[in-house]
PDB file of C-alpha atoms and ligand atoms in Angstrom:
ATOM      1  CA  MET A   1       6.685  16.440   0.674  1.00  0.00           C
ATOM      2  CA  PHE A   2       4.653  13.600   1.997  1.00  0.00           C
ATOM      3  CA  ASP A   3       5.178  12.070   5.437  1.00  0.00           C
ATOM      4  CA  ALA A   4       3.759   8.917   3.855  1.00  0.00           C
ATOM      5  CA  LEU A   5       3.253   7.923   0.284  1.00  0.00           C
ATOM      6  CA  ILE A   6       1.446   4.686  -0.692  1.00  0.00           C
ATOM      7  CA  ILE A   7       2.068   3.295  -4.104  1.00  0.00           C
ATOM      8  CA  GLY A   8      -0.682   1.112  -5.639  1.00  0.00           C
ATOM      9  CA  GLY A   9      -4.468   1.483  -5.285  1.00  0.00           C
ATOM     10  CA  GLY A  10      -5.375  -2.219  -4.927  1.00  0.00           C
ATOM     11  CA  ALA A  11      -6.417  -4.254  -1.691  1.00  0.00           C
ATOM     12  CA  ALA A  12      -3.134  -3.490   0.343  1.00  0.00           C
ATOM     13  CA  GLY A  13      -2.699  -0.036  -0.880  1.00  0.00           C
ATOM     14  CA  LEU A  14      -6.291   1.164  -0.121  1.00  0.00           C
ATOM     15  CA  SER A  15      -6.408  -0.615   3.197  1.00  0.00           C
ATOM     16  CA  CYS A  16      -3.205   1.165   4.280  1.00  0.00           C
ATOM     17  CA  ALA A  17      -4.583   4.451   3.189  1.00  0.00           C
ATOM     18  CA  LEU A  18      -7.880   3.970   5.020  1.00  0.00           C
ATOM     19  CA  VAL A  19      -6.203   3.038   8.322  1.00  0.00           C
ATOM     20  CA  LEU A  20      -3.635   5.879   8.123  1.00  0.00           C
ATOM     21  CA  GLY A  21      -6.501   8.301   7.173  1.00  0.00           C
ATOM     22  CA  SER A  22      -8.582   7.200  10.140  1.00  0.00           C
ATOM     23  CA  ALA A  23      -5.882   8.429  12.506  1.00  0.00           C
ATOM     24  CA  LYS A  24      -6.517  12.073  11.526  1.00  0.00           C
ATOM     25  CA  ASN A  25      -7.668  12.961  15.134  1.00  0.00           C
ATOM     26  CA  LYS A  26      -4.710  11.441  16.913  1.00  0.00           C
ATOM     27  CA  PRO A  27      -2.273  14.309  17.931  1.00  0.00           C
ATOM     28  CA  PHE A  28       0.755  12.510  16.499  1.00  0.00           C
ATOM     29  CA  ALA A  29      -0.882  11.973  13.129  1.00  0.00           C
ATOM     30  CA  LYS A  30      -2.848  15.152  12.779  1.00  0.00           C
ATOM     31  CA  HIS A  31      -0.498  17.130  10.727  1.00  0.00           C
ATOM     32  CA  LYS A  32       0.937  14.288   8.855  1.00  0.00           C
ATOM     33  CA  LYS A  33       0.684  14.486   4.953  1.00  0.00           C
ATOM     34  CA  VAL A  34      -0.404  11.108   3.494  1.00  0.00           C
ATOM     35  CA  GLY A  35      -0.883  10.292  -0.234  1.00  0.00           C
ATOM     36  CA  ILE A  36      -1.649   7.382  -2.234  1.00  0.00           C
ATOM     37  CA  ILE A  37      -0.915   6.750  -5.981  1.00  0.00           C
ATOM     38  CA  THR A  38      -4.144   5.027  -6.895  1.00  0.00           C
ATOM     39  CA  HIS A  39      -3.078   3.314 -10.098  1.00  0.00           C
ATOM     40  CA  GLN A  40      -5.598   0.395 -10.524  1.00  0.00           C
ATOM     41  CA  LYS A  41      -5.059  -0.779 -14.133  1.00  0.00           C
ATOM     42  CA  THR A  42      -3.120  -3.822 -13.082  1.00  0.00           C
ATOM     43  CA  SER A  43      -4.877  -4.733  -9.852  1.00  0.00           C
ATOM     44  CA  HIS A  44      -5.805  -8.349  -9.444  1.00  0.00           C
ATOM     45  CA  LEU A  45      -9.061  -6.988  -8.228  1.00  0.00           C
ATOM     46  CA  GLN A  46      -9.940  -6.163 -11.782  1.00  0.00           C
ATOM     47  CA  THR A  47     -11.008  -9.781 -12.499  1.00  0.00           C
ATOM     48  CA  ALA A  48     -11.698 -11.046  -8.998  1.00  0.00           C
ATOM     49  CA  LEU A  49     -15.182 -12.321  -7.785  1.00  0.00           C
ATOM     50  CA  PHE A  50     -15.619 -12.696  -4.020  1.00  0.00           C
ATOM     51  CA  LYS A  51     -17.581 -15.355  -2.119  1.00  0.00           C
ATOM     52  CA  ASN A  52     -15.150 -16.221   0.523  1.00  0.00           C
ATOM     53  CA  VAL A  53     -14.362 -12.983   2.232  1.00  0.00           C
ATOM     54  CA  LEU A  54     -15.890 -12.159   5.724  1.00  0.00           C
ATOM     55  CA  GLY A  55     -17.921  -8.896   5.629  1.00  0.00           C
ATOM     56  CA  LEU A  56     -18.284  -8.998   1.865  1.00  0.00           C
ATOM     57  CA  THR A  57     -21.665  -9.851   0.241  1.00  0.00           C
ATOM     58  CA  PRO A  58     -20.879 -13.045  -1.759  1.00  0.00           C
ATOM     59  CA  GLY A  59     -20.772 -12.063  -5.452  1.00  0.00           C
ATOM     60  CA  THR A  60     -19.033  -8.708  -4.791  1.00  0.00           C
ATOM     61  CA  THR A  61     -16.699  -7.941  -7.646  1.00  0.00           C
ATOM     62  CA  GLY A  62     -13.207  -6.602  -7.381  1.00  0.00           C
ATOM     63  CA  THR A  63     -13.915  -3.737  -9.780  1.00  0.00           C
ATOM     64  CA  SER A  64     -16.579  -2.518  -7.392  1.00  0.00           C
ATOM     65  CA  ILE A  65     -14.114  -2.650  -4.470  1.00  0.00           C
ATOM     66  CA  LEU A  66     -11.614  -0.758  -6.465  1.00  0.00           C
ATOM     67  CA  LYS A  67     -14.180   2.049  -7.075  1.00  0.00           C
ATOM     68  CA  SER A  68     -15.915   2.034  -3.662  1.00  0.00           C
ATOM     69  CA  GLY A  69     -12.443   1.889  -1.878  1.00  0.00           C
ATOM     70  CA  LYS A  70     -11.376   5.176  -3.510  1.00  0.00           C
ATOM     71  CA  GLU A  71     -14.874   6.690  -2.736  1.00  0.00           C
ATOM     72  CA  GLN A  72     -14.735   5.614   0.858  1.00  0.00           C
ATOM     73  CA  LEU A  73     -11.299   7.191   1.260  1.00  0.00           C
ATOM     74  CA  ALA A  74     -12.314  10.422  -0.353  1.00  0.00           C
ATOM     75  CA  SER A  75     -15.552  10.762   1.602  1.00  0.00           C
ATOM     76  CA  LEU A  76     -14.309   9.789   5.154  1.00  0.00           C
ATOM     77  CA  TYR A  77     -10.711  10.857   4.934  1.00  0.00           C
ATOM     78  CA  PRO A  78     -10.325  13.647   2.239  1.00  0.00           C
ATOM     79  CA  HIS A  79      -7.032  14.808   3.804  1.00  0.00           C
ATOM     80  CA  VAL A  80      -5.419  11.778   2.182  1.00  0.00           C
ATOM     81  CA  LYS A  81      -4.412  12.858  -1.241  1.00  0.00           C
ATOM     82  CA  GLN A  82      -5.431  10.499  -4.033  1.00  0.00           C
ATOM     83  CA  ILE A  83      -3.039  10.764  -7.033  1.00  0.00           C
ATOM     84  CA  GLU A  84      -4.852   9.440  -9.987  1.00  0.00           C
ATOM     85  CA  LYS A  85      -3.636   8.250 -13.469  1.00  0.00           C
ATOM     86  CA  GLU A  86       0.055   8.012 -12.588  1.00  0.00           C
ATOM     87  CA  LYS A  87       2.386   5.114 -12.515  1.00  0.00           C
ATOM     88  CA  VAL A  88       5.511   4.959 -10.575  1.00  0.00           C
ATOM     89  CA  LEU A  89       8.648   4.496 -12.644  1.00  0.00           C
ATOM     90  CA  GLU A  90      11.403   4.930 -10.239  1.00  0.00           C
ATOM     91  CA  ILE A  91      12.185   5.264  -6.493  1.00  0.00           C
ATOM     92  CA  PHE A  92      15.531   6.297  -4.998  1.00  0.00           C
ATOM     93  CA  LYS A  93      16.664   7.688  -1.684  1.00  0.00           C
ATOM     94  CA  SER A  94      17.733  11.353  -1.616  1.00  0.00           C
ATOM     95  CA  GLU A  95      18.864  13.619   1.267  1.00  0.00           C
ATOM     96  CA  SER A  96      15.333  14.699   2.009  1.00  0.00           C
ATOM     97  CA  GLY A  97      13.591  11.371   1.705  1.00  0.00           C
ATOM     98  CA  PHE A  98      12.725   9.099  -1.047  1.00  0.00           C
ATOM     99  CA  LEU A  99      12.150  10.485  -4.484  1.00  0.00           C
ATOM    100  CA  VAL A 100       9.285   8.957  -6.277  1.00  0.00           C
ATOM    101  CA  LYS A 101       9.180   9.443 -10.009  1.00  0.00           C
ATOM    102  CA  THR A 102       5.934   8.836 -11.915  1.00  0.00           C
ATOM    103  CA  ASN A 103       5.262   9.136 -15.580  1.00  0.00           C
ATOM    104  CA  LYS A 104       3.959  12.663 -14.848  1.00  0.00           C
ATOM    105  CA  GLU A 105       5.429  14.098 -11.590  1.00  0.00           C
ATOM    106  CA  ASN A 106       8.151  13.707  -8.983  1.00  0.00           C
ATOM    107  CA  TYR A 107       7.303  13.417  -5.298  1.00  0.00           C
ATOM    108  CA  ILE A 108       9.305  13.474  -1.983  1.00  0.00           C
ATOM    109  CA  ALA A 109       8.162  11.198   0.929  1.00  0.00           C
ATOM    110  CA  LYS A 110       9.758  10.398   4.218  1.00  0.00           C
ATOM    111  CA  ILE A 111       8.025   6.985   4.314  1.00  0.00           C
ATOM    112  CA  VAL A 112       7.130   4.941   1.125  1.00  0.00           C
ATOM    113  CA  VAL A 113       4.833   1.944   1.158  1.00  0.00           C
ATOM    114  CA  ILE A 114       5.049  -0.266  -1.941  1.00  0.00           C
ATOM    115  CA  ALA A 115       1.904  -2.098  -2.677  1.00  0.00           C
ATOM    116  CA  VAL A 116       1.943  -2.812  -6.375  1.00  0.00           C
ATOM    117  CA  GLY A 117       1.239  -6.604  -6.451  1.00  0.00           C
ATOM    118  CA  TYR A 118       3.543  -9.690  -6.976  1.00  0.00           C
ATOM    119  CA  THR A 119       3.806 -10.046 -10.668  1.00  0.00           C
ATOM    120  CA  ASN A 120       7.070 -10.451 -12.313  1.00  0.00           C
ATOM    121  CA  LEU A 121       6.155  -7.415 -14.563  1.00  0.00           C
ATOM    122  CA  PHE A 122       7.393  -5.252 -11.745  1.00  0.00           C
ATOM    123  CA  THR A 123       9.302  -2.411 -13.388  1.00  0.00           C
ATOM    124  CA  ILE A 124      10.071   0.208 -10.731  1.00  0.00           C
ATOM    125  CA  ARG A 125      13.666   1.173 -11.098  1.00  0.00           C
ATOM    126  CA  GLY A 126      15.679   1.477  -7.753  1.00  0.00           C
ATOM    127  CA  LEU A 127      13.837  -1.547  -6.121  1.00  0.00           C
ATOM    128  CA  GLY A 128      15.565  -4.332  -8.255  1.00  0.00           C
ATOM    129  CA  LYS A 129      18.019  -5.181  -5.575  1.00  0.00           C
ATOM    130  CA  TYR A 130      15.310  -6.392  -3.266  1.00  0.00           C
ATOM    131  CA  ILE A 131      13.506  -8.554  -5.746  1.00  0.00           C
ATOM    132  CA  GLU A 132      13.529 -12.319  -5.090  1.00  0.00           C
ATOM    133  CA  PRO A 133      11.316 -15.235  -6.057  1.00  0.00           C
ATOM    134  CA  HIS A 134       8.044 -15.153  -3.948  1.00  0.00           C
ATOM    135  CA  PRO A 135       8.387 -17.456  -0.981  1.00  0.00           C
ATOM    136  CA  LYS A 136       4.668 -18.550  -0.796  1.00  0.00           C
ATOM    137  CA  ALA A 137       3.549 -18.887  -4.461  1.00  0.00           C
ATOM    138  CA  ALA A 138       3.710 -21.716  -6.917  1.00  0.00           C
ATOM    139  CA  ILE A 139       7.097 -21.671  -8.698  1.00  0.00           C
ATOM    140  CA  GLU A 140       5.575 -22.008 -12.317  1.00  0.00           C
ATOM    141  CA  LYS A 141       3.649 -18.724 -11.611  1.00  0.00           C
ATOM    142  CA  ASP A 142       6.925 -16.858 -11.391  1.00  0.00           C
ATOM    143  CA  ARG A 143       5.869 -14.397  -8.654  1.00  0.00           C
ATOM    144  CA  ILE A 144       8.133 -12.162  -6.837  1.00  0.00           C
ATOM    145  CA  TRP A 145       8.530 -10.474  -3.446  1.00  0.00           C
ATOM    146  CA  LEU A 146      10.448  -7.540  -2.189  1.00  0.00           C
ATOM    147  CA  LYS A 147      12.685  -9.091   0.567  1.00  0.00           C
ATOM    148  CA  ASN A 148      11.580  -7.567   3.936  1.00  0.00           C
ATOM    149  CA  LYS A 149      11.379  -8.270   7.573  1.00  0.00           C
ATOM    150  CA  ASP A 150       7.916  -7.783   9.004  1.00  0.00           C
ATOM    151  CA  HIS A 151       7.022  -5.535   5.976  1.00  0.00           C
ATOM    152  CA  LEU A 152      10.057  -3.322   6.332  1.00  0.00           C
ATOM    153  CA  ILE A 153      12.512  -3.407   3.419  1.00  0.00           C
ATOM    154  CA  GLU A 154      14.783  -0.809   4.820  1.00  0.00           C
ATOM    155  CA  GLU A 155      14.426   2.258   7.149  1.00  0.00           C
ATOM    156  CA  ASN A 156      11.146   4.094   6.229  1.00  0.00           C
ATOM    157  CA  LEU A 157      10.542   1.862   3.045  1.00  0.00           C
ATOM    158  CA  TYR A 158       7.786  -0.683   3.609  1.00  0.00           C
ATOM    159  CA  VAL A 159       6.030  -3.286   1.198  1.00  0.00           C
ATOM    160  CA  ALA A 160       2.490  -4.456   1.709  1.00  0.00           C
ATOM    161  CA  GLY A 161       0.261  -7.067   0.247  1.00  0.00           C
ATOM    162  CA  THR A 162       1.161  -9.914  -2.025  1.00  0.00           C
ATOM    163  CA  LEU A 163       4.449  -8.241  -2.932  1.00  0.00           C
ATOM    164  CA  ALA A 164       5.398  -8.454   0.799  1.00  0.00           C
ATOM    165  CA  GLY A 165       5.611 -12.279   0.468  1.00  0.00           C
ATOM    166  CA  TRP A 166       1.935 -13.152   1.465  1.00  0.00           C
ATOM    167  CA  ARG A 167      -0.316 -15.535  -0.485  1.00  0.00           C
ATOM    168  CA  SER A 168      -2.890 -14.049  -2.653  1.00  0.00           C
ATOM    169  CA  GLN A 169      -6.131 -13.813  -0.675  1.00  0.00           C
ATOM    170  CA  PHE A 170      -8.008 -10.542  -0.369  1.00  0.00           C
ATOM    171  CA  ALA A 171      -8.201 -10.656   3.409  1.00  0.00           C
ATOM    172  CA  ILE A 172      -4.369 -11.317   3.733  1.00  0.00           C
ATOM    173  CA  ALA A 173      -3.496  -8.446   1.296  1.00  0.00           C
ATOM    174  CA  SER A 174      -5.774  -6.086   2.996  1.00  0.00           C
ATOM    175  CA  GLY A 175      -4.557  -7.081   6.430  1.00  0.00           C
ATOM    176  CA  SER A 176      -1.016  -6.565   5.263  1.00  0.00           C
ATOM    177  CA  GLY A 177      -1.847  -3.017   4.254  1.00  0.00           C
ATOM    178  CA  ALA A 178      -3.519  -2.306   7.628  1.00  0.00           C
ATOM    179  CA  HIS A 179      -0.652  -3.867   9.423  1.00  0.00           C
ATOM    180  CA  VAL A 180       1.754  -1.567   7.641  1.00  0.00           C
ATOM    181  CA  ALA A 181      -0.455   1.466   8.546  1.00  0.00           C
ATOM    182  CA  THR A 182      -0.365   0.650  12.238  1.00  0.00           C
ATOM    183  CA  ASP A 183       3.400   0.193  12.133  1.00  0.00           C
ATOM    184  CA  ILE A 184       3.689   3.744  10.684  1.00  0.00           C
ATOM    185  CA  LEU A 185       1.240   5.136  13.219  1.00  0.00           C
ATOM    186  CA  THR A 186       3.312   3.423  16.000  1.00  0.00           C
ATOM    187  CA  PHE A 187       6.496   4.973  14.740  1.00  0.00           C
ATOM    188  CA  TRP A 188       4.785   8.419  14.507  1.00  0.00           C
ATOM    189  CA  ASN A 189       3.689   7.926  18.116  1.00  0.00           C
ATOM    190  CA  SER A 190       7.302   7.510  19.290  1.00  0.00           C
ATOM    191  CA  GLY A 191       7.085   3.692  19.344  1.00  0.00           C
ATOM    192  CA  LYS A 192       3.863   3.400  21.527  1.00  0.00           C
ATOM    193  CA  HIS A 193       1.776   0.642  19.993  1.00  0.00           C
ATOM    194  CA  THR A 194      -1.171   2.156  18.178  1.00  0.00           C
ATOM    195  CA  LYS A 195      -4.457   1.097  16.492  1.00  0.00           C
ATOM    196  CA  VAL A 196      -7.530   3.100  15.339  1.00  0.00           C
ATOM    197  CA  HIS A 197     -10.924   2.002  16.418  1.00  0.00           C
ATOM    198  CA  ASP A 198     -14.322   3.504  16.003  1.00  0.00           C
ATOM    199  CA  LYS A 199     -16.868   2.725  18.536  1.00  0.00           C
ATOM    200  CA  LEU A 200     -20.625   2.736  19.266  1.00  0.00           C
ATOM    201  CA  VAL A 201     -21.320   5.223  22.020  1.00  0.00           C
TER     202      VAL A 201
HETATM  203  C1  FAD B   1      -9.152 -13.821 -10.879  1.00  0.00           C
HETATM  204  C2  FAD B   1      -8.955 -13.556  -9.434  1.00  0.00           C
HETATM  205  C3  FAD B   1      -9.766 -14.072  -8.583  1.00  0.00           C
HETATM  206  C4  FAD B   1      -9.537 -13.914  -7.215  1.00  0.00           C
HETATM  207  N1  FAD B   1     -10.419 -14.340  -6.283  1.00  0.00           N
HETATM  208  C5  FAD B   1     -10.140 -14.332  -4.963  1.00  0.00           C
HETATM  209  C6  FAD B   1     -11.184 -14.874  -3.968  1.00  0.00           C
HETATM  210  O1  FAD B   1     -12.270 -15.433  -4.515  1.00  0.00           O
HETATM  211  N2  FAD B   1     -10.920 -14.634  -2.734  1.00  0.00           N
HETATM  212  C7  FAD B   1      -9.708 -14.011  -2.298  1.00  0.00           C
HETATM  213  O2  FAD B   1      -9.589 -13.936  -1.050  1.00  0.00           O
HETATM  214  N3  FAD B   1      -8.899 -13.501  -3.132  1.00  0.00           N
HETATM  215  C8  FAD B   1      -9.079 -13.635  -4.362  1.00  0.00           C
HETATM  216  N4  FAD B   1      -8.183 -13.015  -5.287  1.00  0.00           N
HETATM  217  C9  FAD B   1      -6.948 -12.472  -4.815  1.00  0.00           C
HETATM  218  C10 FAD B   1      -6.961 -10.972  -4.496  1.00  0.00           C
HETATM  219  O3  FAD B   1      -7.655 -10.240  -5.568  1.00  0.00           O
HETATM  220  C11 FAD B   1      -5.594 -10.469  -4.297  1.00  0.00           C
HETATM  221  O4  FAD B   1      -4.965 -11.339  -3.209  1.00  0.00           O
HETATM  222  C12 FAD B   1      -5.388  -9.079  -3.923  1.00  0.00           C
HETATM  223  O5  FAD B   1      -5.937  -8.230  -4.885  1.00  0.00           O
HETATM  224  C13 FAD B   1      -3.876  -8.689  -3.756  1.00  0.00           C
HETATM  225  O6  FAD B   1      -3.836  -7.389  -3.339  1.00  0.00           O
HETATM  226  P1  FAD B   1      -2.440  -6.503  -3.491  1.00  0.00           P
HETATM  227  O7  FAD B   1      -2.725  -5.176  -3.035  1.00  0.00           O
HETATM  228  O8  FAD B   1      -1.364  -7.286  -3.160  1.00  0.00           O
HETATM  229  O9  FAD B   1      -2.298  -6.445  -5.216  1.00  0.00           O
HETATM  230  P2  FAD B   1      -3.389  -5.686  -6.249  1.00  0.00           P
HETATM  231  O10 FAD B   1      -4.801  -5.747  -5.630  1.00  0.00           O
HETATM  232  O11 FAD B   1      -3.168  -6.425  -7.449  1.00  0.00           O
HETATM  233  O12 FAD B   1      -3.012  -4.076  -6.302  1.00  0.00           O
HETATM  234  C14 FAD B   1      -1.651  -3.720  -6.756  1.00  0.00           C
HETATM  235  C15 FAD B   1      -2.048  -2.236  -7.185  1.00  0.00           C
HETATM  236  O13 FAD B   1      -0.790  -1.828  -7.673  1.00  0.00           O
HETATM  237  C16 FAD B   1      -0.933  -0.973  -8.835  1.00  0.00           C
HETATM  238  N5  FAD B   1       0.280  -0.717  -9.517  1.00  0.00           N
HETATM  239  C17 FAD B   1       1.012  -1.739 -10.170  1.00  0.00           C
HETATM  240  N6  FAD B   1       2.199  -1.222 -10.634  1.00  0.00           N
HETATM  241  C18 FAD B   1       2.159   0.139 -10.301  1.00  0.00           C
HETATM  242  C19 FAD B   1       3.028   1.159 -10.485  1.00  0.00           C
HETATM  243  N7  FAD B   1       4.305   0.994 -11.179  1.00  0.00           N
HETATM  244  N8  FAD B   1       2.747   2.284  -9.887  1.00  0.00           N
HETATM  245  C20 FAD B   1       1.573   2.578  -9.279  1.00  0.00           C
HETATM  246  N9  FAD B   1       0.672   1.627  -9.039  1.00  0.00           N
HETATM  247  C21 FAD B   1       1.049   0.350  -9.554  1.00  0.00           C
HETATM  248  C22 FAD B   1      -1.860  -1.761  -9.546  1.00  0.00           C
HETATM  249  O14 FAD B   1      -2.579  -1.077 -10.665  1.00  0.00           O
HETATM  250  C23 FAD B   1      -2.857  -2.256  -8.457  1.00  0.00           C
HETATM  251  O15 FAD B   1      -3.946  -1.344  -8.182  1.00  0.00           O
HETATM  252  C24 FAD B   1      -8.455 -13.226  -6.786  1.00  0.00           C
HETATM  253  C25 FAD B   1      -7.514 -12.744  -7.643  1.00  0.00           C
HETATM  254  C26 FAD B   1      -7.827 -12.866  -9.052  1.00  0.00           C
HETATM  255  C27 FAD B   1      -6.752 -12.501  -9.977  1.00  0.00           C
END
């Protein structure tokens, strides 16, 4: 049973996992079980080259971010379980939370974050009722979003990144994942607004 399970190992999913992982010393997050299904095959980062992102050395490739993002998560926040080589096929609500079915396993999670990108190749059963044409992408591109209000699709079910209705820019997708993470932390902190900052001493 996960307290929070993130689906998708791209810009939004990895950013969400890093911020959730970084709250490990907060009393309200200490014992929470967080996981991420780090499927990366269809990430838009696979072919991206970055010159316009603050903090990234111009010329950074998306593939290097996919690799270093997982390494950063594993080395700094090893308590966040990375589930590799699995693709989510179905999500539905059960009495104990959301049942997430992959091509290999079944998982139960109290909170689920969907961060699988905005292509119309979306095939996760159980979420079809939330699919609509993307509100901020060119019509001819045939992009989709999962209808949400401030990233929340329904209670305990979040969407992050381009699939949440944001335009496709790395900083926006990453920010959306971080936004969802702080919403979850705030929820775990009984509604008290929460962020995680490291400081120089
Ligand atoms: C060629 C190209 C160049 C770009 N250049 C720039 C640029 O110069 N500057 C800029 O700011 N942005 C650029 N971008 C945009 C940027 O890469 C995207 O905005 C960003 O990657 C979107 O993040 P995301 O998390 O929404 O989706 P993605 O990064 O696509 O991540 C989605 C993840 O979900 C996984 N997934 C999909 N289906 C499933 C499933 N069923 N189960 C589990 N996991 C699943 C995928 O494998 C993937 O890892 C570029 C994009 C492309 C394609």
